[in-house]
């Protein structure tokens, strides 16, 4: 494939813009600056733009350790979005598979594979999500059984699906739910008279947050991790 065509596809630019990019000497092929769009590049070639590797190889998948204070949307008038933390070519083409509230931390998945994210977010698939929850008041003795039976959230017509609560201490628990209603965990605890003080998502399905990621950091998923959620 010609280098300029490769740049059009990976950077989402026109041929004219691709030749401007090449003239700016910001593209390397196997470490060498290349300025001609006519150069043929092989599938094995390592092509970088401004030091970032470009790949044609289909959908992308990332896990981020979402920090508090950033919002899960492409634009927000008041707060930074998770997309400002992404240093990816065409990062704005990624979408979030299962949003978190601005004050919630933990495992956030980003992809441009709509089918894959649908399996995570669609109510039909009931993909599990596990949250570590810190509460304002001691967890009542009957909270686990209430969550197991399902609780009625304000504004809903049906009780929540059975959820598993594992108490860590009086004020801390792990909650595993099979759905993703708006503010679900906060509303579940509100329904039993408690208040969530802090919330952290530890896992989605069998995929756990990589503990080596600091808040705000992210990395690509491995093939095995991607397969866990297929
Ligand atoms: N439930 C909530 O209440 N907030 C989140 O961010 C995720 C689940």
XYZ file of C-alpha atoms and ligand atoms in Angstrom:
238
model
C 0.000 0.000 0.000
C 1.195 3.563 -0.687
C 2.230 5.511 2.408
C -0.179 8.382 1.709
C -3.119 5.948 1.436
C -2.030 4.316 4.698
C -2.001 7.742 6.387
C -5.438 8.596 4.984
C -6.861 5.417 6.519
C -5.117 5.532 9.872
C -5.273 9.287 10.484
C -8.644 9.849 8.787
C -7.198 12.611 6.583
C -7.433 13.483 2.871
C -4.606 12.836 0.376
C -3.717 16.564 0.425
C -3.584 16.588 4.227
C -1.498 13.399 4.161
C 1.103 15.040 1.924
C 1.234 18.034 4.291
C 1.781 15.649 7.216
C 4.585 13.952 5.270
C 6.228 17.294 4.407
C 6.285 18.194 8.105
C 8.687 15.250 8.615
C 6.523 13.771 11.355
C 6.143 10.336 9.767
C 8.711 7.573 10.094
C 8.770 4.152 8.489
C 10.925 1.697 10.436
C 12.617 4.632 12.124
C 13.379 6.659 8.962
C 11.643 9.952 8.200
C 9.761 9.570 4.915
C 8.396 12.544 2.986
C 7.057 10.841 -0.124
C 3.508 9.508 -0.151
C 4.304 7.276 -3.111
C 6.561 5.030 -1.027
C 5.127 1.507 -0.744
C 4.827 0.176 2.803
C 4.586 -3.491 3.733
C 2.245 -4.951 6.360
C 5.191 -5.487 8.713
C 6.448 -1.882 8.492
C 6.419 0.131 11.746
C 4.892 3.452 10.773
C 4.837 6.235 13.332
C 3.244 9.682 13.331
C 4.678 12.113 15.886
C 6.202 9.121 17.670
C 2.953 7.160 17.900
C 2.579 3.820 16.176
C -0.136 3.694 13.517
C -1.972 0.452 12.834
C -4.484 -0.530 10.210
C -5.361 -3.648 12.074
C -9.008 -3.097 12.824
C -10.744 -2.327 16.085
C -9.001 -0.956 19.154
C -9.616 -1.841 22.795
C -8.286 -0.069 25.904
C -8.738 -0.228 29.656
C -8.344 2.956 31.660
C -8.089 3.503 35.396
C -10.615 6.306 35.449
C -9.796 8.962 38.028
C -12.456 10.966 39.866
C -13.385 14.324 38.377
C -13.407 13.411 34.689
C -16.626 12.785 32.809
C -17.487 9.935 30.472
C -18.507 11.893 27.404
C -16.850 13.374 24.357
C -17.582 16.955 25.410
C -18.436 18.715 28.620
C -18.779 22.413 29.288
C -17.399 22.275 32.830
C -15.223 19.205 33.429
C -12.383 17.441 31.620
C -13.471 14.309 29.778
C -11.775 10.905 29.779
C -10.805 11.607 26.170
C -8.303 14.273 27.232
C -6.416 11.478 28.984
C -6.149 9.469 25.752
C -3.063 10.025 23.662
C -4.191 8.080 20.600
C -4.440 8.913 16.938
C -8.158 9.351 16.218
C -8.912 8.874 19.921
C -12.212 10.692 19.445
C -13.396 7.764 17.305
C -13.391 5.518 20.376
C -16.475 5.167 22.557
C -16.979 4.125 26.157
C -18.327 0.649 26.875
C -20.231 1.303 30.100
C -19.974 4.826 31.455
C -19.091 5.786 35.029
C -20.215 8.832 36.974
C -17.757 11.729 37.226
C -16.946 10.866 40.854
C -16.635 7.095 40.243
C -13.156 5.640 39.721
C -11.895 2.361 38.296
C -12.164 0.166 35.238
C -13.314 1.982 32.112
C -13.319 0.315 28.698
C -12.904 2.208 25.434
C -13.205 0.756 21.965
C -14.354 1.399 18.424
C -15.890 -2.077 18.165
C -19.627 -1.511 18.533
C -20.516 -5.206 18.688
C -18.058 -5.830 21.490
C -19.300 -2.903 23.569
C -22.896 -3.936 22.927
C -22.226 -7.240 24.710
C -21.048 -5.256 27.734
C -23.812 -2.695 27.866
C -26.892 -4.391 26.450
C -29.369 -5.449 29.188
C -29.952 -8.661 27.203
C -26.439 -9.957 27.927
C -26.474 -9.123 31.642
C -22.697 -8.648 31.762
C -21.576 -8.464 35.403
C -19.901 -5.401 36.893
C -18.270 -5.460 40.313
C -17.928 -2.284 42.360
C -16.148 -1.560 45.613
C -18.470 0.689 47.571
C -17.808 2.871 50.616
C -20.940 3.874 52.533
C -21.927 6.765 54.780
C -23.719 4.509 57.286
C -23.033 0.976 58.519
C -24.380 -1.634 56.105
C -27.651 -2.992 57.509
C -27.879 -6.710 58.223
C -30.595 -7.234 55.605
C -28.974 -5.273 52.736
C -27.430 -8.373 51.103
C -30.760 -10.225 51.099
C -32.625 -7.169 49.814
C -30.167 -6.844 46.917
C -30.426 -10.580 46.280
C -34.204 -10.258 45.967
C -34.061 -6.991 44.014
C -34.962 -3.493 45.144
C -37.276 -0.935 43.550
C -35.366 2.133 42.369
C -37.095 5.494 42.218
C -38.644 6.053 38.819
C -38.392 2.383 37.740
C -41.218 -0.079 37.131
C -39.371 -3.302 37.946
C -37.105 -4.307 40.786
C -33.376 -4.673 40.108
C -31.990 -8.040 39.023
C -30.510 -10.193 41.817
C -27.203 -8.651 42.918
C -24.487 -10.037 45.177
C -23.220 -8.025 48.136
C -20.028 -9.136 49.892
C -19.439 -7.104 52.999
C -15.815 -6.144 53.695
C -16.491 -4.236 56.907
C -19.304 -2.099 58.359
C -18.860 0.622 55.746
C -17.304 -1.168 52.767
C -18.574 -3.862 50.406
C -18.197 -5.408 46.972
C -21.367 -5.310 44.909
C -21.823 -7.324 41.713
C -24.685 -6.302 39.457
C -25.887 -7.649 36.104
C -27.311 -4.462 34.646
C -26.246 -0.866 34.226
C -29.078 1.501 34.978
C -28.304 5.202 35.450
C -26.557 5.713 38.856
C -27.535 2.132 39.642
C -25.297 1.433 42.627
C -25.989 4.792 44.269
C -29.726 4.343 43.740
C -29.659 0.778 45.109
C -28.079 1.922 48.345
C -30.436 4.904 48.481
C -33.324 2.408 48.181
C -32.171 0.706 51.397
C -31.598 3.985 53.250
C -27.818 4.284 52.893
C -25.587 6.638 50.888
C -22.611 5.864 48.664
C -19.593 7.951 49.661
C -17.204 6.538 47.047
C -17.437 4.044 44.234
C -14.754 2.145 42.317
C -15.349 -0.362 39.497
C -13.040 -3.360 39.901
C -14.201 -5.593 37.058
C -16.464 -5.990 34.054
C -17.336 -9.619 33.403
C -14.123 -11.597 33.984
C -11.938 -8.602 33.086
C -10.297 -6.946 36.091
C -8.711 -3.526 36.354
C -4.935 -3.824 35.965
C -3.632 -2.833 39.400
C -0.437 -1.411 37.905
C -2.412 1.361 36.172
C -2.398 4.576 38.182
C -5.539 6.754 38.070
C -5.603 8.415 34.639
C -3.412 5.777 32.991
C -4.594 3.360 30.330
C -3.299 0.553 28.142
C -4.462 -1.601 25.209
C -6.253 -4.817 26.118
C -4.513 -8.082 25.292
C -6.184 -10.505 22.876
C -7.051 -12.732 25.846
C -8.701 -9.833 27.678
C -10.707 -8.860 24.592
C -11.881 -12.470 24.277
C -13.071 -12.512 27.929
C -15.896 -10.175 26.962
C -16.887 -11.698 23.619
N -23.490 2.964 39.602
C -23.439 4.250 39.969
O -24.245 4.716 40.762
N -22.464 5.032 39.439
C -21.537 4.571 38.580
O -20.661 5.318 38.151
C -21.590 3.212 38.209
C -22.577 2.430 38.738
